[in-house]
Short mmCIF file of C-alpha atoms in Angstrom, two decimals:
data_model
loop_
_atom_site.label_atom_id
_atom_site.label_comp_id
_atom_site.label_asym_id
_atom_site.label_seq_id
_atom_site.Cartn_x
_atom_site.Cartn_y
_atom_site.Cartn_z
CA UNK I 12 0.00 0.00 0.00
CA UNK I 13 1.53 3.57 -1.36
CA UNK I 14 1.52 5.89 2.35
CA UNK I 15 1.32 9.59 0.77
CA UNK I 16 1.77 12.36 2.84
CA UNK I 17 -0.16 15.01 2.95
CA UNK I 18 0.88 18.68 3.71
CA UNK I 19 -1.06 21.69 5.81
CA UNK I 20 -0.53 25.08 4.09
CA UNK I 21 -1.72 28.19 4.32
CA UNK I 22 -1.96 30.19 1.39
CA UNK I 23 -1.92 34.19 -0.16
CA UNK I 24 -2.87 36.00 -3.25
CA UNK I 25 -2.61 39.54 -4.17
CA UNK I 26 -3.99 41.58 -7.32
CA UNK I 27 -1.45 44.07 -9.13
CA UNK I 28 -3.72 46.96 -7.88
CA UNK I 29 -3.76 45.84 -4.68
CA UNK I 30 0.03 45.85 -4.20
CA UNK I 31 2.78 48.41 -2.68
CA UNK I 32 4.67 48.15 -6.36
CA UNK I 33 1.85 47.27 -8.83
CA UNK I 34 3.45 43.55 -8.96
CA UNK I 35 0.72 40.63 -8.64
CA UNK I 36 1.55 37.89 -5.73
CA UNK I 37 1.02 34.43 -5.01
CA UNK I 38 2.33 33.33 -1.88
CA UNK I 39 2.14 30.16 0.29
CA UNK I 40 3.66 28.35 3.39
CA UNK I 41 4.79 24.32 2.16
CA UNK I 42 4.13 22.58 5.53
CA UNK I 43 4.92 19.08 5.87
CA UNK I 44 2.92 16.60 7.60
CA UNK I 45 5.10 16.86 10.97
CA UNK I 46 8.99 19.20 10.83
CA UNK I 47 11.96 18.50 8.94
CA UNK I 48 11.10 17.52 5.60
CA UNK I 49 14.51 19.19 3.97
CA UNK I 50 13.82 21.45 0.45
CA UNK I 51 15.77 22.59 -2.06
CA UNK I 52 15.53 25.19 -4.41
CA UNK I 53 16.53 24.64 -8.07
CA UNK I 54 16.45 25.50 -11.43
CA UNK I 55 15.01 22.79 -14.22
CA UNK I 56 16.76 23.84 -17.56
CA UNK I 57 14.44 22.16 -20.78
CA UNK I 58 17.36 19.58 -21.47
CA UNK I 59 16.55 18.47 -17.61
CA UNK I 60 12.58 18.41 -17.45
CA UNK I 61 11.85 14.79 -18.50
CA UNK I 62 10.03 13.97 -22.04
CA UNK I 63 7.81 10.89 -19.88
CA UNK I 64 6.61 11.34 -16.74
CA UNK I 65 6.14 8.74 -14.19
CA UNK I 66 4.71 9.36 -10.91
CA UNK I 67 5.93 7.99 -7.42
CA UNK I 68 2.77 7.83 -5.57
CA UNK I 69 0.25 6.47 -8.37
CA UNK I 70 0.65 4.84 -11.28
CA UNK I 71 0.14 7.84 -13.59
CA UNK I 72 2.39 8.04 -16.17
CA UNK I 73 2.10 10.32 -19.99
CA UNK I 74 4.52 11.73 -21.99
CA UNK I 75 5.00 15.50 -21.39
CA UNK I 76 4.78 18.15 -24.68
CA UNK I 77 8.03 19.04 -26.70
CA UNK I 78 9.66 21.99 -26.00
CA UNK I 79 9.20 22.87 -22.08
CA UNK I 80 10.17 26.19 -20.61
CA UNK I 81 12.55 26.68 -17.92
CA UNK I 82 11.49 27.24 -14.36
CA UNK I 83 12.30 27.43 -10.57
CA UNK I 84 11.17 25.28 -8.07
CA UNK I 85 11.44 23.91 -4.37
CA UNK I 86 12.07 20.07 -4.73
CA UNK I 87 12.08 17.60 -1.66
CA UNK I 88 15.94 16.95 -1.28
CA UNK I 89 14.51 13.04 -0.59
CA UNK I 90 13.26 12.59 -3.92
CA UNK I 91 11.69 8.44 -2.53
CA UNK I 92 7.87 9.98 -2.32
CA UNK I 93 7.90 12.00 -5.73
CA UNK I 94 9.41 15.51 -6.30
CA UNK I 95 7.27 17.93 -5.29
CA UNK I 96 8.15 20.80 -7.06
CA UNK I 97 6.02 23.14 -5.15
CA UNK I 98 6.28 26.38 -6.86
CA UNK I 99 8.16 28.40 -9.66
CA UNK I 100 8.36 30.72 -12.08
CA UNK I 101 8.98 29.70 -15.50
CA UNK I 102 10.98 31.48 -18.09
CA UNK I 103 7.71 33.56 -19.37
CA UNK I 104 7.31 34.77 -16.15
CA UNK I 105 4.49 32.92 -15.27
CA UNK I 106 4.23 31.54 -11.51
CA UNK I 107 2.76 28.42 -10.18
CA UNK I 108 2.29 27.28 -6.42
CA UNK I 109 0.81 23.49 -5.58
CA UNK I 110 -0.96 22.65 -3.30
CA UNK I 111 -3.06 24.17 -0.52
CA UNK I 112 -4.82 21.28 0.80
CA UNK I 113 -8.14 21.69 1.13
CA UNK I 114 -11.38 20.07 2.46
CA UNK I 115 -14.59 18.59 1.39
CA UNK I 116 -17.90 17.41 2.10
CA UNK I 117 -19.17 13.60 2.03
CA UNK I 118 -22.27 15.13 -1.02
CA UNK I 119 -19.69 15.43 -3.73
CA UNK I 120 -17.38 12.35 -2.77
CA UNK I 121 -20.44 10.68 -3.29
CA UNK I 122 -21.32 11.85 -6.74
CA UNK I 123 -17.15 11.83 -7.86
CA UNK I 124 -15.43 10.09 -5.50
CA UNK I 125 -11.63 10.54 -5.29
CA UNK I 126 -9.72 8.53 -7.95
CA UNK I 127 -6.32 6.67 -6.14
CA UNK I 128 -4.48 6.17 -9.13
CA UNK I 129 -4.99 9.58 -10.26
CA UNK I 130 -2.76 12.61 -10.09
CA UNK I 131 -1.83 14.85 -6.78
CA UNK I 132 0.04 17.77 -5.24
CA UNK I 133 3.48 15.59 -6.17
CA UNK I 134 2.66 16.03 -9.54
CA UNK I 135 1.27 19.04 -10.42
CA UNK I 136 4.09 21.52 -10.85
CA UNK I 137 6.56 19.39 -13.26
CA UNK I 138 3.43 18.76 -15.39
CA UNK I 139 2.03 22.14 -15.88
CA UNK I 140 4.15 24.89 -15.20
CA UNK I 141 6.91 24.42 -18.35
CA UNK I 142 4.19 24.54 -20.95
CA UNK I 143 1.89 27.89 -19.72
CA UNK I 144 2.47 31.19 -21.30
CA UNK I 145 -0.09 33.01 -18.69
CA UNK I 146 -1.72 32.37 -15.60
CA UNK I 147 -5.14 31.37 -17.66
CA UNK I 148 -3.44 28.70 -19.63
CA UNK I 149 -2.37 27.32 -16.12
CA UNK I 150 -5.75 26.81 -15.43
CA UNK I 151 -6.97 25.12 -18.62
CA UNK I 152 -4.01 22.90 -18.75
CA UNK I 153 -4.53 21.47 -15.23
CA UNK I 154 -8.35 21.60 -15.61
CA UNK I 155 -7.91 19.47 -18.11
CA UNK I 156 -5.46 17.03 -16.62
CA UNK I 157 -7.67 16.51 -14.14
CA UNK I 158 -10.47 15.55 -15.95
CA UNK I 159 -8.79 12.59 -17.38
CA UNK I 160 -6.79 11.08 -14.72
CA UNK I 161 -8.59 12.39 -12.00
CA UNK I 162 -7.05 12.88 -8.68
CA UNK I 163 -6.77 11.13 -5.12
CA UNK I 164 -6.73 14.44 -2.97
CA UNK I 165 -8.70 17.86 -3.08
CA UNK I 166 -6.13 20.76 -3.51
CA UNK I 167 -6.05 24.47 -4.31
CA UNK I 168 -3.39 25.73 -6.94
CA UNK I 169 -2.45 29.31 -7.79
CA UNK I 170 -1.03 30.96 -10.72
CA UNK I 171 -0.10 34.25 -11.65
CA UNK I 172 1.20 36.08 -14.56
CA UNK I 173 1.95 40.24 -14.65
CA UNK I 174 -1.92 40.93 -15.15
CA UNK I 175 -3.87 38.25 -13.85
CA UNK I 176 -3.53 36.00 -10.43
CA UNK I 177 -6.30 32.41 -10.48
CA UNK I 178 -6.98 30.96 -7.57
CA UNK I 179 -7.82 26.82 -9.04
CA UNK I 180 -9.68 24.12 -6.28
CA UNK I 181 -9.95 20.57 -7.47
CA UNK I 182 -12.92 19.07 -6.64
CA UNK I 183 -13.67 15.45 -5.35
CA UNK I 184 -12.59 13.13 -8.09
CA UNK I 185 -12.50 14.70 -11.53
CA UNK I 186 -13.81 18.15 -11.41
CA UNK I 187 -12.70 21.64 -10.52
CA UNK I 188 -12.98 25.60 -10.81
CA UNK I 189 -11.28 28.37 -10.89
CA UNK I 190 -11.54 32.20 -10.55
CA UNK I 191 -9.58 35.22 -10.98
CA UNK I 192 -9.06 36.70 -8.45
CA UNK I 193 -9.85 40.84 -8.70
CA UNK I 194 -6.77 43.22 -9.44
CA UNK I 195 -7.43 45.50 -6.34
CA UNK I 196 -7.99 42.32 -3.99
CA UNK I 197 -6.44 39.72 -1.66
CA UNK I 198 -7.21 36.35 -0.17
CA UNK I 199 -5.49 34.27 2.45
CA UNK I 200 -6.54 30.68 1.93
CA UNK I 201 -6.51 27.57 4.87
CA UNK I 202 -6.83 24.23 4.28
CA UNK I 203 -10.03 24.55 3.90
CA UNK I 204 -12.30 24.68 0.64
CA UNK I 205 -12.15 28.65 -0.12
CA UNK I 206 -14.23 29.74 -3.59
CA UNK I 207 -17.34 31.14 -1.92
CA UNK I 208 -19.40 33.29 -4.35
CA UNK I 209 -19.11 31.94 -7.82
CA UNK I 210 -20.74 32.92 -11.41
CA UNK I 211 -20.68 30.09 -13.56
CA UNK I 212 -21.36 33.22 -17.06
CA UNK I 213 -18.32 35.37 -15.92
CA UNK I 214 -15.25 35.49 -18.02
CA UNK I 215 -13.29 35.23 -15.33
CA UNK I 216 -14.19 32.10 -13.64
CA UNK I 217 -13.10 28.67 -15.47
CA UNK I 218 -14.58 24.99 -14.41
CA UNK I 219 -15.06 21.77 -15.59
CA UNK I 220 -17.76 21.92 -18.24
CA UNK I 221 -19.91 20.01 -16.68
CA UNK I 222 -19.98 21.47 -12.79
CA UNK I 223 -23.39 23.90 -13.05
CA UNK I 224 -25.49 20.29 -14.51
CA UNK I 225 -23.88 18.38 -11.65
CA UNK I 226 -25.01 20.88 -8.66
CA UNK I 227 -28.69 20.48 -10.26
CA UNK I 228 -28.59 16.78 -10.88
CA UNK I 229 -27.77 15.63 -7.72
CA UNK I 230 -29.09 18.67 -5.23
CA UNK I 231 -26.12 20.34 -4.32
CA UNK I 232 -26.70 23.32 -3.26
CA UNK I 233 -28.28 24.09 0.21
CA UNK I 234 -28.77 27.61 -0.51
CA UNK I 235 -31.68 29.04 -2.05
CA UNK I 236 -30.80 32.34 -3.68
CA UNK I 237 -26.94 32.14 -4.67
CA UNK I 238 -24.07 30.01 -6.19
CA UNK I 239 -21.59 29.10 -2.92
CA UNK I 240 -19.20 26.94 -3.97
CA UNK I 241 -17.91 26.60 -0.34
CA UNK I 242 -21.33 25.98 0.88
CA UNK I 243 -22.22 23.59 -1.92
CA UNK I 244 -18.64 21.66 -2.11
CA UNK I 245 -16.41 22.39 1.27
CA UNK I 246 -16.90 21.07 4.99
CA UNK I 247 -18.29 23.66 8.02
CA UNK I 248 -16.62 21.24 10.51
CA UNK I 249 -15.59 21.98 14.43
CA UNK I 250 -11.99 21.13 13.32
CA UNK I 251 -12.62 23.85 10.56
CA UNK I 252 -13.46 26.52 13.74
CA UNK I 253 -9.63 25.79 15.40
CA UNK I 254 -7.29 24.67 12.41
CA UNK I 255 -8.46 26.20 9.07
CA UNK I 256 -11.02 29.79 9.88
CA UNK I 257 -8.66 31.39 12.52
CA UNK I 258 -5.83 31.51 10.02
CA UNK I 259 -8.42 33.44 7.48
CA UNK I 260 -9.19 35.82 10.46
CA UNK I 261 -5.98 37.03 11.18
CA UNK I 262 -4.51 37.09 7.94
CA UNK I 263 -8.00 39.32 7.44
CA UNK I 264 -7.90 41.59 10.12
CA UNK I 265 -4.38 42.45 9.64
CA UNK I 266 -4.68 43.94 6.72
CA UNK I 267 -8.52 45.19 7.69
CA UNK I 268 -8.89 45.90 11.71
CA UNK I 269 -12.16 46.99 11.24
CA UNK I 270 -13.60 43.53 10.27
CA UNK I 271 -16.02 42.68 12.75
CA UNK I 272 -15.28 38.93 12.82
CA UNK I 273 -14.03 35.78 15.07
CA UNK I 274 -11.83 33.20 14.61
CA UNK I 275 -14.58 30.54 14.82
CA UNK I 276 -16.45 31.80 11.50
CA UNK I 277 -17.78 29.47 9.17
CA UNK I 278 -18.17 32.15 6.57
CA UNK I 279 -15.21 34.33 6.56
CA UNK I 280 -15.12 35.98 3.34
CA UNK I 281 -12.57 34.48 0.60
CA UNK I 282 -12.26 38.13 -1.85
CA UNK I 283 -11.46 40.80 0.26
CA UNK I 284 -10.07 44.25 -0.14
CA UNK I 285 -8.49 46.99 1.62
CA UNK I 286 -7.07 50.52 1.46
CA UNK I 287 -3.97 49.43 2.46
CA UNK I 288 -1.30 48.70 -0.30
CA UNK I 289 0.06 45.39 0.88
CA UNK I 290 3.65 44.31 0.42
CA UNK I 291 5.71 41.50 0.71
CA UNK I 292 6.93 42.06 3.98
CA UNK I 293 3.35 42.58 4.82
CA UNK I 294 2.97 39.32 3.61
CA UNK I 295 5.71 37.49 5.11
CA UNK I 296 4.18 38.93 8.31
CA UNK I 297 0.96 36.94 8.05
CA UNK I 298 2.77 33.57 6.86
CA UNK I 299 4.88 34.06 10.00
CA UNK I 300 2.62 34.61 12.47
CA UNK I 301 0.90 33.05 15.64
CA UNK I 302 -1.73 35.48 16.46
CA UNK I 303 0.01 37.51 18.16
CA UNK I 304 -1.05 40.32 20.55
CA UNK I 305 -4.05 37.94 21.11
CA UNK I 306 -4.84 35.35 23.87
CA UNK I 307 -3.94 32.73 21.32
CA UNK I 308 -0.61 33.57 20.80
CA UNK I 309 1.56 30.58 21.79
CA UNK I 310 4.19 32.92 22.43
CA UNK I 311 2.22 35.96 24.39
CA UNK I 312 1.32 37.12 27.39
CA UNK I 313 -3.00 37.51 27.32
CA UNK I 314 -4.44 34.35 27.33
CA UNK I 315 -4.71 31.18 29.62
CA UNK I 316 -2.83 28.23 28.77
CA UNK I 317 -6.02 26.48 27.28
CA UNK I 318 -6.05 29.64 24.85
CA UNK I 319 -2.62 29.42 23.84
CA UNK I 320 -2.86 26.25 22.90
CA UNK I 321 -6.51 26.34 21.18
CA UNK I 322 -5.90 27.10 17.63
CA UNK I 323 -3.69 25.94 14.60
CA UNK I 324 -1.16 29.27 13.50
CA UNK I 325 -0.21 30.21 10.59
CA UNK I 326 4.15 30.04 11.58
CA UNK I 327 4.07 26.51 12.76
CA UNK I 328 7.20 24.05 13.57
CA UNK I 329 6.20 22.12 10.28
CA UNK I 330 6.89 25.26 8.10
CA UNK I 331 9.19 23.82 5.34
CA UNK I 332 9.52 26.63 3.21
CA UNK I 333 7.78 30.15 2.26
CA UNK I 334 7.38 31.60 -1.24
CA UNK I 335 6.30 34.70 -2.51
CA UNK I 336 6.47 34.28 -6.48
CA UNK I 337 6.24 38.34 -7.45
CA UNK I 338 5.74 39.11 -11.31
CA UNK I 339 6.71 42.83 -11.14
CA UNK I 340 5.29 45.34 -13.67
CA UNK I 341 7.69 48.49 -13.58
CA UNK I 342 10.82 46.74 -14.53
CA UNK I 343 11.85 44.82 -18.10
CA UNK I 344 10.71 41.09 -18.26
CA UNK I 345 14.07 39.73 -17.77
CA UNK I 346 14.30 40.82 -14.74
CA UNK I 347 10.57 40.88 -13.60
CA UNK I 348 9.84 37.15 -12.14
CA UNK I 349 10.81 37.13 -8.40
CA UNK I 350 11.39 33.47 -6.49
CA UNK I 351 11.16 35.23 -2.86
CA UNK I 352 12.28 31.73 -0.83
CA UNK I 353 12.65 31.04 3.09
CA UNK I 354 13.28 27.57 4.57
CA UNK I 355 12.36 26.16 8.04
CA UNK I 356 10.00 27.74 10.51
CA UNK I 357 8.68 31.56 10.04
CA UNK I 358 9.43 32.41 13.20
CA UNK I 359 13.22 32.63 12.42
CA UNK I 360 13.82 32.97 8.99
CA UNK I 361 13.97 36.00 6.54
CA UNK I 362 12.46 35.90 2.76
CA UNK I 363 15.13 36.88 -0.12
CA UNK I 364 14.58 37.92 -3.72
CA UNK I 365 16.04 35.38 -5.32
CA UNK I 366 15.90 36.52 -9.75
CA UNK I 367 14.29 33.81 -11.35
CA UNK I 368 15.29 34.39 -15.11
CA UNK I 369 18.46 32.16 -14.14
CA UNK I 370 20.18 28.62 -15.43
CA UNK I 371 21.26 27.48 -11.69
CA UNK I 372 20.47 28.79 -7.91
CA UNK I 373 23.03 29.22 -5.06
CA UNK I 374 24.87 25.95 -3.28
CA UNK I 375 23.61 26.64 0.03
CA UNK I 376 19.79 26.73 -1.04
CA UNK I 377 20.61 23.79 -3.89
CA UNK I 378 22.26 20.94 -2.29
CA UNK I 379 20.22 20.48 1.23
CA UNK I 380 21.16 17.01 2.69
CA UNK I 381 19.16 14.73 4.01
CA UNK I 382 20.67 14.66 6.82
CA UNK I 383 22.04 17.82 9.15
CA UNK I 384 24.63 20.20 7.83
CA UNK I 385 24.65 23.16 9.19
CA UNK I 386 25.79 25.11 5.93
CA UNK I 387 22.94 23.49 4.31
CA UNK I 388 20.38 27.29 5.21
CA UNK I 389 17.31 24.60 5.59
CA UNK I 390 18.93 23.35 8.51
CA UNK I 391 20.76 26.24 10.05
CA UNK I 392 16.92 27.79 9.52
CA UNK I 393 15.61 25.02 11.06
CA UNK I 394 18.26 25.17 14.19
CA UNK I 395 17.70 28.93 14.64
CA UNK I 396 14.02 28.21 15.05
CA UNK I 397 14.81 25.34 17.51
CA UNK I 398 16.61 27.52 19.61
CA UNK I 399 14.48 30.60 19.33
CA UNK I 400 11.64 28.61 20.80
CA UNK I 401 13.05 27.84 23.62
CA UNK I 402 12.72 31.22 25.15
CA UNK I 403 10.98 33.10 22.15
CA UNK I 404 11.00 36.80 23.74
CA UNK I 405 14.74 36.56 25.12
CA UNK I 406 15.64 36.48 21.18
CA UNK I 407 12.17 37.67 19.36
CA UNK I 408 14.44 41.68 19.08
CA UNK I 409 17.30 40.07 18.00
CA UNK I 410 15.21 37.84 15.23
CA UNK I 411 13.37 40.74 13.95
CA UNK I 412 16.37 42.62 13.25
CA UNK I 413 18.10 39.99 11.65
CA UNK I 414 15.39 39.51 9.38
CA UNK I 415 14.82 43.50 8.94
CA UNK I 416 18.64 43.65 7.97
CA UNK I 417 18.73 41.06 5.82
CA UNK I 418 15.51 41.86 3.70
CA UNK I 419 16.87 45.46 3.16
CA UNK I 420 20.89 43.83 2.35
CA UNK I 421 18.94 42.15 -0.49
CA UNK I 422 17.12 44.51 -1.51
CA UNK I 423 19.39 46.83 -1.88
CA UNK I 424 21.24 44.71 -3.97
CA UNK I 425 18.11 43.64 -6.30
CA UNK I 426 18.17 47.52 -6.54
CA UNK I 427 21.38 47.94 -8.11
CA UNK I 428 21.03 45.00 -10.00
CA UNK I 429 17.67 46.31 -11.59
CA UNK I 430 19.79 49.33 -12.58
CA UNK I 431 23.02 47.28 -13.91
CA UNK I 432 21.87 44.27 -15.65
CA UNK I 433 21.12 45.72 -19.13
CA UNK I 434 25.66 46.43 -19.17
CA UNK I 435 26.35 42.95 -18.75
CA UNK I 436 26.31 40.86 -22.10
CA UNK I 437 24.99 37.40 -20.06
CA UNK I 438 21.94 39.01 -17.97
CA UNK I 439 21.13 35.02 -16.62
CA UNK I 440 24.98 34.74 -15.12
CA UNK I 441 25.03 38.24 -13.82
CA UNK I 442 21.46 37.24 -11.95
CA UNK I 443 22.81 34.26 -10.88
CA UNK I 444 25.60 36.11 -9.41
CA UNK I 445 23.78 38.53 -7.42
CA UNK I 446 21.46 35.56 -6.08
CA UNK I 447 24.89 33.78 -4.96
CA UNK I 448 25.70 37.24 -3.10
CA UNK I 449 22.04 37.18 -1.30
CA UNK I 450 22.33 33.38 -0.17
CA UNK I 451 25.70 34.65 1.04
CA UNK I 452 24.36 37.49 2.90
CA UNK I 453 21.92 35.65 4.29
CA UNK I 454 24.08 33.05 5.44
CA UNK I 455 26.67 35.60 7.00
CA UNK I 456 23.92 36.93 8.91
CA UNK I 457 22.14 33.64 9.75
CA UNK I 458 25.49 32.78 11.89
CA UNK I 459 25.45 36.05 13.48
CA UNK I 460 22.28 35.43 14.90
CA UNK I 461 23.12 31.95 15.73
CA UNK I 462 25.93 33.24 17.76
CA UNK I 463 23.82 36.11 19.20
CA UNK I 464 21.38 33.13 20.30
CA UNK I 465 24.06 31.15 22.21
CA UNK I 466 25.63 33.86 23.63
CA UNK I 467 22.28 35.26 25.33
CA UNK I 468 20.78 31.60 25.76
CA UNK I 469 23.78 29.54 27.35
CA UNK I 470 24.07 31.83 30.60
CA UNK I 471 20.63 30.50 31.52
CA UNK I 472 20.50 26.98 30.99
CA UNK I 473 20.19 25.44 34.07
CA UNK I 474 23.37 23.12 34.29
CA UNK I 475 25.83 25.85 35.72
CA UNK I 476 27.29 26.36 39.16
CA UNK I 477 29.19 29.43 40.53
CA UNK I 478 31.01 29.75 43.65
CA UNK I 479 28.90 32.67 45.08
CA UNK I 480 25.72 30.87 43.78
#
């Protein structure tokens, strides 16, 4: 019997009007099913993407179209469960993240149930993302996929180009949709099933052809005036109230306070939009955090132990890695797709722009072991976050100006790079080069805060003895 693993992500999408910069965003947090599942982050030239695929956890194999394009992606450095590419940018500057995990509800597993030798979130990246030329394309390529192997899980995939960001959800076994979401919006998406409002006549919404028919034929839909495709395809569970909604709600009302809403809400709104230009370190914010300045905060101060330890955040130990795939719109297209990569827990790591028009991606982010090594920045990530929660506020300052300090290094860097890169002859090698001086800068300051950790941390650890003690 196959054993697949399943992940727990937590997902966000912004609209090029609703960004600092005019760039659109998708963004998403890769947890594993429990820590330490070590990534890597690589670059698959065309001579490297194979011509027949095969995958590891079904029997789905088909040979793949001539001519792929080149893209990023975050591979599992154990490649013995499938390679889970994850997310990338391909060499048209089109992005692709998979999989948000998402639920469902025992009505539509009936009709379609879930197919086990079909495709799932191990596959879908490799298979799609070298042969889109826009975010739309994404969608009608997997849609299709889907509809003729079918798949064994329920997921939600993103893709984004410079004008246009789809948010996809497969449904039960063989069916789907997908809708754009609005320039001057954002969503943050649990692991939950998140389309709510949906109109099956709007150019921009996609779906398999024969979803609306399906609703009718076999009484879908418990609501009598609208088209909810969360009402009519997700789950409203208790588990839903303390791992999935409370992520939506404070992803929400940070970037809109005035929301009048709880954590426990079934029917948290999946489009919203604020007056608030969001960036990516707004962003990383939300991906990172654990409610804080509320009673739930793990870390804080408010609540009661019982509180602390009542809902699911969104920076977890089983963080693997954190993308923000930005397809900018005020610089040239060489230089507009943007691989922003972390590794390990959110608590104590910092995002960097790594350029994703490039042929290869630095050592210390390409060749994570399986095993520890601390030059490996997965693991020297993942020790940093070890550490850090050991006595989070003793070295929560120190953390946040590490990761202030090291966002600004880079981009100061991706600044001057923007402004040099048309002088050099080889724009992919001179990209590649500044990426190799960001993993280097990260790494440089990495150890500094490793060293800043120890050297406030090991005067408290219990196993000392001094004279005048």
């Amino acid at each position: 019997m196959i054993k697949r693993k399943k992940g727990s992500c937590t997902t966000i999408l912004v609209g090029k009007d609703a960004t600092i910069d005019g760039s659109t965003l998708i963004a998403r947090n890769e947890d594993g099913a429990g820590p330490l599942d070590p990534q890597r982050f690589v670059v698959v030239n065309p001579n490297e993407q194979p011509k027949h695929y095969k995958a590891v956890l079904s029997p789905v194999e088909m040979d793949l179209p001539d001519n792929p394009l080149r893209y990023t992606s975050t591979p599992e450095a154990d490649l013995s469960s499938g390679i889970w590419a994850a997310a990338g940018i391909n060499a048209n500057n089109v992005a692709m993240t998979a999989t948000e995990t998402i639920t469902t509800n025992s009505r539509i597993l009936g009709v379609d149930p879930l197919t086990k030798d079909g495709l799932g979130e191990e596959d879908f990246v490799v298979i799609t993302l070298p042969y889109i030329n826009s975010a739309r394309e994404g969608v009608k390529r997997l849609g299709a996929l889907l509809e003729k192997y079918g798949t064994y899980e329920t997921n939600g995939i993103c893709f984004s180009d410079k004008d246009e960001v789809w948010y996809f959800e497969s449904i039960a076994g063989h069916h789907w949709a997908a809708i754009r979401i609005p320039d001057d919006a954002y969503v943050v998406a649990p692991n939950r099933f998140n389309i709510a409002e949906f109109d099956f006549n709007s150019d921009d919404t996609m779906f398999a052809a024969d979803l609306p028919e399906l609703i009718e034929k076999y009484h879908l839909n418990p609501d009598r005036d609208q088209v909810n495709l969360r009402h009519i395809f997700g789950s409203a569970t208790i588990k839903d109230t303390r791992y999935n909604n409370p992520r939506a709600w404070y992803g929400q009302k940070y970037f809109n306070p005035e929301f009048d809403t709880d954590p426990f809400d079934q029917d948290l709104p999946f489009i919203c939009r604020t007056d608030k230009k969001i960036s990516i370190e707004d962003v990383k914010f939300v991906l990172s955090s654990h409610y804080q300045n509320t009673v739930y905060d793990a870390y804080g101060s408010l609540g009661t132990a019982e509180e602390k330890k009542l809902l699911r955040p969104i920076g977890i130990n089983r963080n693997q890695e954190l993308h923000i795939l930005q397809i900018r719109n005020d610089v040239p297209a060489e230089i507009a797709g943007i691989h922003w990569l972390a590794f390990g827990p959110n608590t104590f790591n910092a995002v960097v722009p790594f350029y994703a028009n490039v042929t290869d991606t630095p050592e210390n982010y390409k060749n994570t072991t399986t095993e520890l090594n601390p030059n490996n920045i997965y693991w020297l990530t993942n020790i940093m976050a070890l550490i850090g929660d050991s006595n989070f506020d003793l070295y929560e300052d120190e953390e946040n100006i590490f990761e202030q300090n090291t966002v600004a290094a880079c981009r100061h860097l991706q600044i001057e790079a923007d402004q040099a890169h048309k002088s050099h002859a080889d724009i992919q090698a001179y990209l590649g080069d500044i990426n190799n001086q960001m993993a280097d800068l990260y790494q440089k300051n990495a150890n500094t805060l490793l060293g800043q950790m120890l050297a406030f941390g090991e005067p408290k650890m219990n196993l000392k003895f001094q004279l005048h003690d």
